[in-house]
Coordinates of C-alpha atoms in Angstrom, one line a residue:
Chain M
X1 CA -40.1 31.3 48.5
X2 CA -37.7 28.5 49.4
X3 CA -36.8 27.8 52.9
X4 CA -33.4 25.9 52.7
X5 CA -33.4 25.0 56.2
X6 CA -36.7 23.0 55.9
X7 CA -36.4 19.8 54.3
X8 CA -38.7 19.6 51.2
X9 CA -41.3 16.9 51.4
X10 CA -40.8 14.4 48.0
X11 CA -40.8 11.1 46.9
X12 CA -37.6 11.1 44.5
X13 CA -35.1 13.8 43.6
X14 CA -36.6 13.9 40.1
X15 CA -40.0 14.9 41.2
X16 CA -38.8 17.9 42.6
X17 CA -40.3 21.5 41.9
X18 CA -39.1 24.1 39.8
X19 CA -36.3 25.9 41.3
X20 CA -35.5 23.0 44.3
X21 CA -31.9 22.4 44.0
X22 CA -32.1 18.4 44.3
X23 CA -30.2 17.0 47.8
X24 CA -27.1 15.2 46.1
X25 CA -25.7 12.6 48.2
X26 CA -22.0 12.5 49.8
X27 CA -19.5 12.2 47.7
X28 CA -16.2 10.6 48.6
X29 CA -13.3 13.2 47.6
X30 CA -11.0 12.2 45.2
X31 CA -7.7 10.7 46.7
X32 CA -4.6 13.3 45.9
X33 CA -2.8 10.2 44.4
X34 CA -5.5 10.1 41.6
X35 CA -4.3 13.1 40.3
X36 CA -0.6 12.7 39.2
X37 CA -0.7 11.0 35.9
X38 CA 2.3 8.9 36.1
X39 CA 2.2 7.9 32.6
X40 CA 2.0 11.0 30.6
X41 CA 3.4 13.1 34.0
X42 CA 1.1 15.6 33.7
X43 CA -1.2 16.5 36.8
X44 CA -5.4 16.3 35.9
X45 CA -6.8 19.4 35.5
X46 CA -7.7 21.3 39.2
X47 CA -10.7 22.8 37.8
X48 CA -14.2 21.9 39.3
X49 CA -15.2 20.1 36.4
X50 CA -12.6 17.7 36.8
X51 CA -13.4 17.4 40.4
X52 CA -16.8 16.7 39.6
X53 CA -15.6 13.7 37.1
X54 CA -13.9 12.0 39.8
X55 CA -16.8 12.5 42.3
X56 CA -18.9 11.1 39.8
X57 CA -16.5 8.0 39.6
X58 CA -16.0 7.4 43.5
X59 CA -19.8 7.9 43.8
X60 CA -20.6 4.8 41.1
X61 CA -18.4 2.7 42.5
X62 CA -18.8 3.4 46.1
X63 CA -22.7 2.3 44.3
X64 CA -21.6 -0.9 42.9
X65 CA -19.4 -1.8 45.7
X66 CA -16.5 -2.3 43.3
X67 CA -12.7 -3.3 45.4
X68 CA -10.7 -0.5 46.5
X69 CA -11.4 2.9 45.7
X70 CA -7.7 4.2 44.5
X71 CA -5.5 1.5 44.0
X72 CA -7.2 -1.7 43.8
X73 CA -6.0 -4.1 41.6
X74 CA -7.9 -6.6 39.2
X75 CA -10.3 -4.1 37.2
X76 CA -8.5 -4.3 34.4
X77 CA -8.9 -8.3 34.8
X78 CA -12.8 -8.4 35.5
X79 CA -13.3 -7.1 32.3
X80 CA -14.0 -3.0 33.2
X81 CA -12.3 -1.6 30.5
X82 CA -10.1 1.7 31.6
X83 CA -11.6 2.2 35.1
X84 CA -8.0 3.3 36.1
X85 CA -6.6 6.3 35.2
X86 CA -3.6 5.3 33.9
X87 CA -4.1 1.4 33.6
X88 CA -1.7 1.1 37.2
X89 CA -1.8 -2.3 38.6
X90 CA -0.2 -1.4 41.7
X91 CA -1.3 -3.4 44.7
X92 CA -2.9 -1.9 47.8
X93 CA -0.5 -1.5 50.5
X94 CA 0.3 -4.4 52.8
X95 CA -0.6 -6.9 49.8
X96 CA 1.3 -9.8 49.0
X97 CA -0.4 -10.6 45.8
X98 CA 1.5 -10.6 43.0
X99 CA 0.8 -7.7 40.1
X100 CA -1.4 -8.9 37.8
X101 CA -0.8 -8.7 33.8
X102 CA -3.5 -7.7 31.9
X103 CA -1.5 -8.1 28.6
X104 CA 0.0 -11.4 30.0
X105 CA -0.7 -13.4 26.6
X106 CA 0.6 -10.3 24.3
X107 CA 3.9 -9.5 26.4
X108 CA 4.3 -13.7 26.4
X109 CA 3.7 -13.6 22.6
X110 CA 6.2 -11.0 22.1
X111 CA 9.0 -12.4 24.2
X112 CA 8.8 -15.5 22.1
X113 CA 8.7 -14.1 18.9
X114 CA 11.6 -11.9 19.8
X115 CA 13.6 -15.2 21.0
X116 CA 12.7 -16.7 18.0
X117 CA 13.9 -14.0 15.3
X118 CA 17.2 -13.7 17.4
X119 CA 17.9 -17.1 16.8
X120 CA 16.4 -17.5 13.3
X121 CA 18.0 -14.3 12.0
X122 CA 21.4 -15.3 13.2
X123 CA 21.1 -18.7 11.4
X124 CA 20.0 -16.9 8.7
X125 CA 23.2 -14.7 8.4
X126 CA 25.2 -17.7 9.3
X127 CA 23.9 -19.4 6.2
X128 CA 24.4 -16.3 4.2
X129 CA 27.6 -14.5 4.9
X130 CA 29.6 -17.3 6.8
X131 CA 33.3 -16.6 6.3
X132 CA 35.9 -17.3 8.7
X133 CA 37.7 -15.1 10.6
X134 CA 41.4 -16.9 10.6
X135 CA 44.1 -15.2 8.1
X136 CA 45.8 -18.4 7.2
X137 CA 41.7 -19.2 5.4
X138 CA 41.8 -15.6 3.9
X139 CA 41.9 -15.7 0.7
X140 CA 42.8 -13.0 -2.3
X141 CA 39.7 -11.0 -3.8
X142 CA 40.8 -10.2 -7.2
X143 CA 39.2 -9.0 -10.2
X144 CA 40.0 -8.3 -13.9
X145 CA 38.7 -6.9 -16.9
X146 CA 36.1 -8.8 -18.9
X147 CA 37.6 -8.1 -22.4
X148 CA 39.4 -10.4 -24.0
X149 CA 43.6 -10.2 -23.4
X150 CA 44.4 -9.4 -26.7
X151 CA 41.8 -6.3 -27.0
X152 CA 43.7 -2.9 -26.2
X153 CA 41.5 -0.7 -25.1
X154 CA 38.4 -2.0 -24.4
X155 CA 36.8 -0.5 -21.1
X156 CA 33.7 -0.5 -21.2
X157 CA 32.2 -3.9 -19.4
X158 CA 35.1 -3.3 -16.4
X159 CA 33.3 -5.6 -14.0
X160 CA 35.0 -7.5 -10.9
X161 CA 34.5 -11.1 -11.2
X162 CA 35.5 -14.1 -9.2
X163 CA 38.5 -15.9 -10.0
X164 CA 40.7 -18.7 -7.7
X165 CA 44.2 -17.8 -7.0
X166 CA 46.9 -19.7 -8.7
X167 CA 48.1 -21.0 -5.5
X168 CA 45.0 -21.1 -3.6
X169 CA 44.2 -24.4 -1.9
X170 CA 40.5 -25.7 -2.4
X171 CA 39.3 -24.2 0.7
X172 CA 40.5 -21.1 -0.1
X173 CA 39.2 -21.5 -3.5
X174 CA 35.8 -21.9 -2.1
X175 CA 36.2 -19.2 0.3
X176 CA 37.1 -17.1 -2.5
X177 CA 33.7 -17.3 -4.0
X178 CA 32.0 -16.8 -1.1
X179 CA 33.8 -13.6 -0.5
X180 CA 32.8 -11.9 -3.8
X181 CA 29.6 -12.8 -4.1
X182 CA 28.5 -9.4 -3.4
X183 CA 30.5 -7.9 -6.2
X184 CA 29.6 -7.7 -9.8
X185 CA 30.6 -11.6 -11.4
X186 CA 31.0 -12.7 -14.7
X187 CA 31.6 -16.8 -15.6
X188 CA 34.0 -17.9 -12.9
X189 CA 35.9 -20.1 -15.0
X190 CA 36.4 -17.7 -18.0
X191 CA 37.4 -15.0 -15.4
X192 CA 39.8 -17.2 -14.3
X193 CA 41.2 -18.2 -17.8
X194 CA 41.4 -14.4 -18.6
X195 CA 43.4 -13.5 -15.0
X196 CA 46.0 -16.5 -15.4
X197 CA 46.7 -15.5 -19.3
X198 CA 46.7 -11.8 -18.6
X199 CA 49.4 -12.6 -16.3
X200 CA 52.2 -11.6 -18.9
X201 CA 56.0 -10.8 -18.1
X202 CA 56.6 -9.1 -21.2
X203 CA 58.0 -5.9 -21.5
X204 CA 56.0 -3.8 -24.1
X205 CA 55.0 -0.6 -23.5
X206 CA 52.1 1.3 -24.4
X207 CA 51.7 5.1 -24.9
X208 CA 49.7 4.8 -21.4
X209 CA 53.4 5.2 -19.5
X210 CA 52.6 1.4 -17.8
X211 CA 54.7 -1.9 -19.2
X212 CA 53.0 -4.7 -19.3
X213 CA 53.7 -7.8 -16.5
X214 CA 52.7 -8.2 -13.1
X215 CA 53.8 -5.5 -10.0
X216 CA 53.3 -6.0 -6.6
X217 CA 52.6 -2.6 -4.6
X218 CA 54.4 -2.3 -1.2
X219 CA 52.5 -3.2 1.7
X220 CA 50.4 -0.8 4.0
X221 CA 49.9 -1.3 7.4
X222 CA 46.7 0.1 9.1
X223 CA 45.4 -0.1 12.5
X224 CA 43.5 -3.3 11.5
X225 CA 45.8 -5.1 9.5
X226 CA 48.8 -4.7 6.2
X227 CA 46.7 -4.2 2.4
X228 CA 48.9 -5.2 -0.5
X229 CA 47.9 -4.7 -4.0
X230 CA 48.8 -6.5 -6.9
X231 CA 47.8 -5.4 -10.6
X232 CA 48.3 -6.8 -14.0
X233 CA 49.2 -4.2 -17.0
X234 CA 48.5 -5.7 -20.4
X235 CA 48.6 -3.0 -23.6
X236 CA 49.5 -0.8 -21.3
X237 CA 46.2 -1.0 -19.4
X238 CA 45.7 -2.2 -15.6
X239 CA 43.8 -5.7 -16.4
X240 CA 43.7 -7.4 -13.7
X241 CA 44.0 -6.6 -9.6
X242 CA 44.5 -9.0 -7.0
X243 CA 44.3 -8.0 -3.2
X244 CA 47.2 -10.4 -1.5
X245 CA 46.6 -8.8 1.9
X246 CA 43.8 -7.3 3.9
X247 CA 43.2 -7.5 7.4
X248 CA 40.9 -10.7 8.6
X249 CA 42.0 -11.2 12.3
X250 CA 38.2 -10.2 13.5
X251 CA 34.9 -10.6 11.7
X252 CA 34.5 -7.0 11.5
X253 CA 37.0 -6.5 9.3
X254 CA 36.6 -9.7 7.9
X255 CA 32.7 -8.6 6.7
X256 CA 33.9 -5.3 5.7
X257 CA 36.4 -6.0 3.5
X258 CA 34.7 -8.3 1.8
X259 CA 32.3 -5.4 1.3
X260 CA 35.2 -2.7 0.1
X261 CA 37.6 -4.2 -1.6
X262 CA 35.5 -5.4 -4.6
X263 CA 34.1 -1.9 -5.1
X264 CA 37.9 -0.5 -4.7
X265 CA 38.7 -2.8 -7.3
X266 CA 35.9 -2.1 -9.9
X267 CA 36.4 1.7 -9.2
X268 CA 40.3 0.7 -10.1
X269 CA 40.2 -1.1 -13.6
X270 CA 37.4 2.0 -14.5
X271 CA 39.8 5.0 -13.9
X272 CA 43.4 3.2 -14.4
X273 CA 44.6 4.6 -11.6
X274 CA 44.9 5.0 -7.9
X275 CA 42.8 7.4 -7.5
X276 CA 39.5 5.7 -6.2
X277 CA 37.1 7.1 -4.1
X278 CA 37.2 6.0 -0.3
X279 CA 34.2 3.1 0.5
X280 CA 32.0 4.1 3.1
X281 CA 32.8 2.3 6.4
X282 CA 36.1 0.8 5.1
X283 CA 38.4 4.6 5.5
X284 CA 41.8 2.7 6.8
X285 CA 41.0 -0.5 4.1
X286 CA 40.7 2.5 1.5
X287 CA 43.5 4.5 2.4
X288 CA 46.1 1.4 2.5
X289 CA 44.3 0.3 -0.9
X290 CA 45.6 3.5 -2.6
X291 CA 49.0 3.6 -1.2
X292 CA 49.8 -0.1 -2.3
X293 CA 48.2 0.2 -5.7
X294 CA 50.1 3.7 -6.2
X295 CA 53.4 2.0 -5.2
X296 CA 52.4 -1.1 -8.2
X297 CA 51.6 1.8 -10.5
X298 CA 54.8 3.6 -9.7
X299 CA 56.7 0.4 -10.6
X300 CA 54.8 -0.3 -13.7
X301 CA 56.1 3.8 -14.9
X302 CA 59.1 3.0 -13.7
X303 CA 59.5 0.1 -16.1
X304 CA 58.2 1.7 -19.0
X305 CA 60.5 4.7 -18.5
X306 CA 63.6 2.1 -17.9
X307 CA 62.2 -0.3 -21.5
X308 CA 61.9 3.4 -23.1
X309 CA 65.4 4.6 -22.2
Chain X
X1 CA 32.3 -19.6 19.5
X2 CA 32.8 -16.1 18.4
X3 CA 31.2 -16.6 15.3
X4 CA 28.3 -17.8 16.9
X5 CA 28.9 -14.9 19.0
X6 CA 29.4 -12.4 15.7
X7 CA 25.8 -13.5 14.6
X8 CA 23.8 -13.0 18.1
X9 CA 25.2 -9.9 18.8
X10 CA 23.9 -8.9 15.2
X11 CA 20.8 -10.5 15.0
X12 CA 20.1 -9.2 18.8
X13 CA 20.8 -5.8 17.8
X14 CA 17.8 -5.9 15.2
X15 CA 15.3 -7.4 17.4
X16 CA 16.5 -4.9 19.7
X17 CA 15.7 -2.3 17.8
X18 CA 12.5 -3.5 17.0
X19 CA 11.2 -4.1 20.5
X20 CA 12.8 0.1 21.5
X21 CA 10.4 1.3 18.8
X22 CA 7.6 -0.8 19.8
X23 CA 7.6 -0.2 23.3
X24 CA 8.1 3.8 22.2
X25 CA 5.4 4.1 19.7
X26 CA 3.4 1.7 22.3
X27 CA 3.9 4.2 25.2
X28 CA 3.0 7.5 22.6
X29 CA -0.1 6.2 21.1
X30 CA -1.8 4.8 24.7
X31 CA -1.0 7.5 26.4
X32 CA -2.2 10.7 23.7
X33 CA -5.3 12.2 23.5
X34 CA -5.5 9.8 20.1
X35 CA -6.5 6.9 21.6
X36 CA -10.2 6.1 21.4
X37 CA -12.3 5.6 24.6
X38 CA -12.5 2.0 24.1
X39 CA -9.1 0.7 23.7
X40 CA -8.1 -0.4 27.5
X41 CA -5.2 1.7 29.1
X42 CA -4.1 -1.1 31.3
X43 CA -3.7 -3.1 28.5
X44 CA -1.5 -1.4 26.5
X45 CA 0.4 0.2 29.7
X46 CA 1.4 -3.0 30.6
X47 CA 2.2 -4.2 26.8
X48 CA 4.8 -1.2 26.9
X49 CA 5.5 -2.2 30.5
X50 CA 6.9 -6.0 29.0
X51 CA 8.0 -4.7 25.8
X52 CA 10.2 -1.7 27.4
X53 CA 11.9 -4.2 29.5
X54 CA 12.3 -6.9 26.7
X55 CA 14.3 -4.1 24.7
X56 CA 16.6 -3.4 27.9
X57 CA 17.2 -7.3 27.8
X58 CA 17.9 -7.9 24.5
X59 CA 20.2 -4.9 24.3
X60 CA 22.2 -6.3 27.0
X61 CA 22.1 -9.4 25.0
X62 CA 23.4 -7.6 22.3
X63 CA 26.6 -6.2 24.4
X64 CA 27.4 -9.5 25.8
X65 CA 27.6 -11.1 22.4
X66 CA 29.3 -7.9 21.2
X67 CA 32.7 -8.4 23.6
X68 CA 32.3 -12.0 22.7
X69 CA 31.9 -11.8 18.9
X70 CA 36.1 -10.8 18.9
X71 CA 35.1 -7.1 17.1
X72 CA 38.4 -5.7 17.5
X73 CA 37.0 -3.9 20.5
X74 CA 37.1 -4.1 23.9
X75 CA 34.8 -3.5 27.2
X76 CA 36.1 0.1 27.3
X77 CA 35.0 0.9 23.9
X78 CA 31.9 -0.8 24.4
X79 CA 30.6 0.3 27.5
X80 CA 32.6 4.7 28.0
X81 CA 31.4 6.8 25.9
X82 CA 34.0 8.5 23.4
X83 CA 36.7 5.5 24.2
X84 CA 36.4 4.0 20.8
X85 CA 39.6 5.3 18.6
X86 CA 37.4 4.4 15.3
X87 CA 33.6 4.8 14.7
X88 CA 33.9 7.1 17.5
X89 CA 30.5 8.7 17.0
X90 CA 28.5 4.7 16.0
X91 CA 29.9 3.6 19.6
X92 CA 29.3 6.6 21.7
X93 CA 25.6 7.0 20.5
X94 CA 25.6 3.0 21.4
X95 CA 26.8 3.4 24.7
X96 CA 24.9 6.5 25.2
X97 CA 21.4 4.5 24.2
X98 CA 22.0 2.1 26.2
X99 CA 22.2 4.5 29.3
X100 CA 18.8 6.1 28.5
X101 CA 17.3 2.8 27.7
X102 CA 18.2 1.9 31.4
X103 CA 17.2 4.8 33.8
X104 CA 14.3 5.0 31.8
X105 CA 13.7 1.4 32.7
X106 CA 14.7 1.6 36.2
X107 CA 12.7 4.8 36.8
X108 CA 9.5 3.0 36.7
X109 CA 11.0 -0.6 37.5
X110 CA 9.9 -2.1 40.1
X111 CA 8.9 0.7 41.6
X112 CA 8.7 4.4 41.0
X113 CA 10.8 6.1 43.1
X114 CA 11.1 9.9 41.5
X115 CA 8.9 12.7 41.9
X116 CA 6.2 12.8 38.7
X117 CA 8.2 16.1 37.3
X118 CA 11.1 14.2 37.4
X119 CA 10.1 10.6 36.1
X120 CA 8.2 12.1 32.9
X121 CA 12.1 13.9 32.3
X122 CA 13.5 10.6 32.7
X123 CA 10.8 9.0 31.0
X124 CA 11.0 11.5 28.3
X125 CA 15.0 10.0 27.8
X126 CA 13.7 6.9 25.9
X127 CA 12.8 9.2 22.7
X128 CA 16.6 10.4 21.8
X129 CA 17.5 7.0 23.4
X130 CA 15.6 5.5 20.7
X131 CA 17.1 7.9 17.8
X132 CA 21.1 7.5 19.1
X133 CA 20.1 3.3 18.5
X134 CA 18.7 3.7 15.3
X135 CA 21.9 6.0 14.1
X136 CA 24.2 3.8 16.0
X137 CA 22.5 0.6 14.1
X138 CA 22.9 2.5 10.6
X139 CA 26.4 3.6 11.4
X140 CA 27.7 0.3 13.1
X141 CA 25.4 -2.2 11.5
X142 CA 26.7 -4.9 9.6
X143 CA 23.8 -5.4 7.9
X144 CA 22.6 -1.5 7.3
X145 CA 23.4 -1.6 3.6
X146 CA 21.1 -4.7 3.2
X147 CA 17.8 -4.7 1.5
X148 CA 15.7 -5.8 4.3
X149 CA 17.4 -3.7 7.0
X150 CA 16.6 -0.6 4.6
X151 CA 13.2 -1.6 4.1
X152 CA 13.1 -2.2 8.3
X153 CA 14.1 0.8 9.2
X154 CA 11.8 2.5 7.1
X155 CA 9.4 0.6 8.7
X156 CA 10.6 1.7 12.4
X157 CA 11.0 5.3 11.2
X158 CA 7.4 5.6 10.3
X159 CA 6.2 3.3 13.2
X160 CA 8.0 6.0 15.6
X161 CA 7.3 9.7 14.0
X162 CA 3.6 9.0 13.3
X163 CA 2.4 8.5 17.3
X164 CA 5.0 11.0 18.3
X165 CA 3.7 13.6 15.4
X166 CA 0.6 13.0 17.3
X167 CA 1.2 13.4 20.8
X168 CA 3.1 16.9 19.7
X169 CA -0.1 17.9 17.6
X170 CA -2.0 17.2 21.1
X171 CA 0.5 19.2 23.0
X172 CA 0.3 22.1 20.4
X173 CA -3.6 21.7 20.2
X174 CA -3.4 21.6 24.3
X175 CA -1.6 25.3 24.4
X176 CA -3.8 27.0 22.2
X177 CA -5.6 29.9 23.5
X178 CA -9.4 28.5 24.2
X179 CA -11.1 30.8 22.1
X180 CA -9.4 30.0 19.1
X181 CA -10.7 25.6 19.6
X182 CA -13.8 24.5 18.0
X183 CA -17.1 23.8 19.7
X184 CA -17.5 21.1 22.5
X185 CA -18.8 17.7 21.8
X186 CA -21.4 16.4 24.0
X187 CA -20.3 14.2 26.2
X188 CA -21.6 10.3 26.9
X189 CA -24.8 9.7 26.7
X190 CA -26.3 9.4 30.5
X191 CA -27.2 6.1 29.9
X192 CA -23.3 5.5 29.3
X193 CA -21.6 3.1 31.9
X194 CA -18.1 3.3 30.5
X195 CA -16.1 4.1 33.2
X196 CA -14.6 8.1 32.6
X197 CA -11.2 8.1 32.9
X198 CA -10.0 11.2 34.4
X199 CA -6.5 12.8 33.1
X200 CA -5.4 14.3 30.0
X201 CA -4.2 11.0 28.8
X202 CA -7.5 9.7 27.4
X203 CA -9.8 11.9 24.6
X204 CA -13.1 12.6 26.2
X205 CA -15.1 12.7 23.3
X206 CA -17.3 10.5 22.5
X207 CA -17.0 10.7 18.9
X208 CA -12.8 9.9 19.2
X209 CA -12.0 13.5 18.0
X210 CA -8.1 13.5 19.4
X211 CA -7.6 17.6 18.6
X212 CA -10.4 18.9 20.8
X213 CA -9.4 19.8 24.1
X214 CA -10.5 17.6 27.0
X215 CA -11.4 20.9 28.9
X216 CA -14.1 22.2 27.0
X217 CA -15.4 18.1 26.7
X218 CA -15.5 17.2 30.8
X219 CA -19.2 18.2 32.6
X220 CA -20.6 19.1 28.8
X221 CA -23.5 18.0 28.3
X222 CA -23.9 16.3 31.8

């Protein structure tokens, strides 16, 4: 029979006899702080076993004689991987030391290699898709059929494709490659040949309802700016369409007409019509498109109802 | 200037981007039951520490560029939520990112003021913070049509669902009824000096098993 009251003569709690509940030394309580979690916000478990954890913890380094017992700072530092709950680096109180950073070299790293892909990136686009912003530079995105001017009917390789504007100036000329480079292109200079001879003024009409010549739709104001259409009708198809006007007084508008109006225009010279679908992203653009390409239709009818009668 | 201007605030937007996901997906996989005994807390905490904060910075970057870059939009549009007469929704979810991005930032910077309760539901703000950016970046973007932003943002997508499919796996595996888990792994060996780190944030199993409970692990086998 045991007498708890007596000590137990031994010579180290592992030589103890069967049944002698070992004397366990103090243990320091855990510190309430220790239990919020602030990272994941969730309290440690209250149960004894998680009690008996931190016990465990307080007693080995209450045994090593490790710095401050709930908040020290440096573990991290001398190399004692996790011995914080939660990784905090806060500093004991009434410490003027600055926080250390464990991840000094990685958050350094990062910093710079964020600086540097700002910086890079935006040079890159510069190089790119540099177009500028002033509407006196802005200069018309056209596009045309690729089949030959003399060909009625032929449909089937409607592409848009670069071509310089009769009266474009040589920066505008340049700035008019620039700006449909993301569209479909054929052979500049044989687009260009085709746009300046499919530029007819004569007056037959085909069984299409359109004469043939050059119309200039009415212009649509938007929010961002006026769109005016102009189309070429040769065999009583729509050959050719030039957009005079778009708005270009921001570089928002500038980069997304340059995106729009080159898909507006292919989705024009494949239907023959003005009914094209809306671009993503470019709804006001669209819109003013159609009204000003409907008002150059209108007056193509018109003139091959006037010829007729 | 406000070309100059017109490319920061878009090439700032991208790295901002970048460095919201990174600091997210940094802060999920650190702090789940997923990661393994030996990766070091402190170091990632303060990885997503810097890289939380860089995000905050370059997204102010990004707006400060943005009223410069001459967008056809103003400070109002910019900065109140619903102002914007066009691309109502792209600027709102901007503005309303950027809101999130801050208190979550301030909440634990420099110091943490809230109760726990409350600064894990502020905390929790960066997640839709991080999804109104990534809309607002596809909506907005300049560049979101563009082969390498597509292939990006897959990129960010998958480098943001898979450590928060995990951390909800560990919440889900957390609420299960006891009785229906698997049996307990032994713990460290005795001989083990790695420190135990205490909390729900770390896995306690030895063999890196992220679904088993931490319950049934802590005082097995000791």
């Amino acid at each position: 029979m045991n007498d708890s009251s007596r000590p137990h003569p031994r010579t180290s709690p592992w030589s103890a006899p069967d049944g002698f509940r070992p004397h366990l030394p103090p243990t320091t309580p855990a510190p309430a702080t220790r239990r919020d979690d602030p990272v994941t916000g969730t309290g440690i478990s209250a149960g004894s076993a998680a009690d008996e954890r931190l016990a465990r913890l307080a007693a080995r380094r209450a045994a090593n004689g490790a710095p401050g017992t709930t908040n020290g700072r440096g573990s991290a530092s001398s190399g004692t991987p996790g011995a914080r709950t939660n990784g905090s680096t806060r500093p004991t109180a009434g410490s003027s030391a600055k926080r250390s950073h464990p991840a000094g070299r990685a958050r350094a790293s990062a910093l710079a290699l964020s600086v540097t892909t700002t910086v890079g990136l935006a040079a890159y686009l510069h190089e790119t898709g540099s177009v500028s912003a002033s509407s006196a530079d802005t200069a018309v995105i056209s596009g045309s059929l690729t089949a030959d001017t003399t060909a009625a009917a032929d449909t089937a390789g409607a592409t848009a494709s670069t071509a310089a504007a009769s009266s474009a100036s040589a920066t505008a000329a340049t700035t008019a490659e620039t700006t449909a480079a993301t569209a479909a292109t054929t052979a500049a200079t044989t687009a260009s040949t085709e746009t300046t001879a499919a530029t007819k003024t004569t007056t037959a009409v085909d069984a299409s309802g359109l004469a043939d010549g050059t119309y200039v739709g009415d212009t649509s104001t938007n929010k961002w700016g006026p769109v005016q259409v102009q189309i070429t009708v040769s065999g009583g198809e729509i050959t050719s369409v030039d957009v005079l006007q778009y708005p270009a007084d921001d570089h928002k508008s500038v980069s997304i007409n340059q995106r729009a109006l080159p898909t507006l225009i292919s989705s024009t010279l494949s239907v023959q019509s003005a009914d094209v679908d809306t671009v993503s992203g470019a709804t006001y653009t669209s819109e003013s498109y159609r009204e000003s390409l409907q008002t150059a239709i209108d007056e193509a009818r018109a003139a091959a109802t006037a010829t007729a009668g | 200037m406000t070309e100059l201007m017109w490319f920061l605030t878009r090439s700032s937007g991208v790295v901002a981007m970048v460095l919201i996901v990174a600091a997210v997906a940094d802060g999920l996989l650190f702090s789940g039951r997923g990661t393994p005994r030996f990766r070091r807390p402190a170091w990632w905490m303060d990885l997503h520490r810097g890289l939380g904060g860089y995000a905050l910075v370059f997204t102010g970057l990004h707006l400060v560029t943005a009223v410069g870059a001459d967008l056809g939009v103003g400070l109002a549009e910019i900065f109140v939520p619903g102002a914007a007469e066009v691309s109502t929704t792209a600027y709102t979810l901007g503005a309303l990112a950027f809101y999130g991005m801050l208190l979550t930032v301030l909440s634990s910077w420099p110091k943490r003021r809230l109760r726990r309760k409350a600064w894990h539901l502020v905390h929790v703000l960066s997640l839709p913070a991080a999804v109104a950016a990534g809309v607002h970046a596809y909506q907005l973007g300049t560049d979101a049509r563009s082969g390498w932003y597509v292939t990006l943002t897959l990129a960010m997508v998958l480098a943001f669902s898979y450590p928060l499919a995990l951390r909800l796996m560990g919440v889900a595996q957390r609420r299960r009824p006891a009785a229906t888990t698997g049996p307990a792994t032994p713990g460290p060996a005795a001989g083990d000096h790695r420190p135990v780190i205490a909390g729900p944030n770390v896995s306690g199993n030895s063999v890196g098993d992220p679904l088993l409970p931490e319950r049934e692990l802590v005082g097995a086998g000791r």
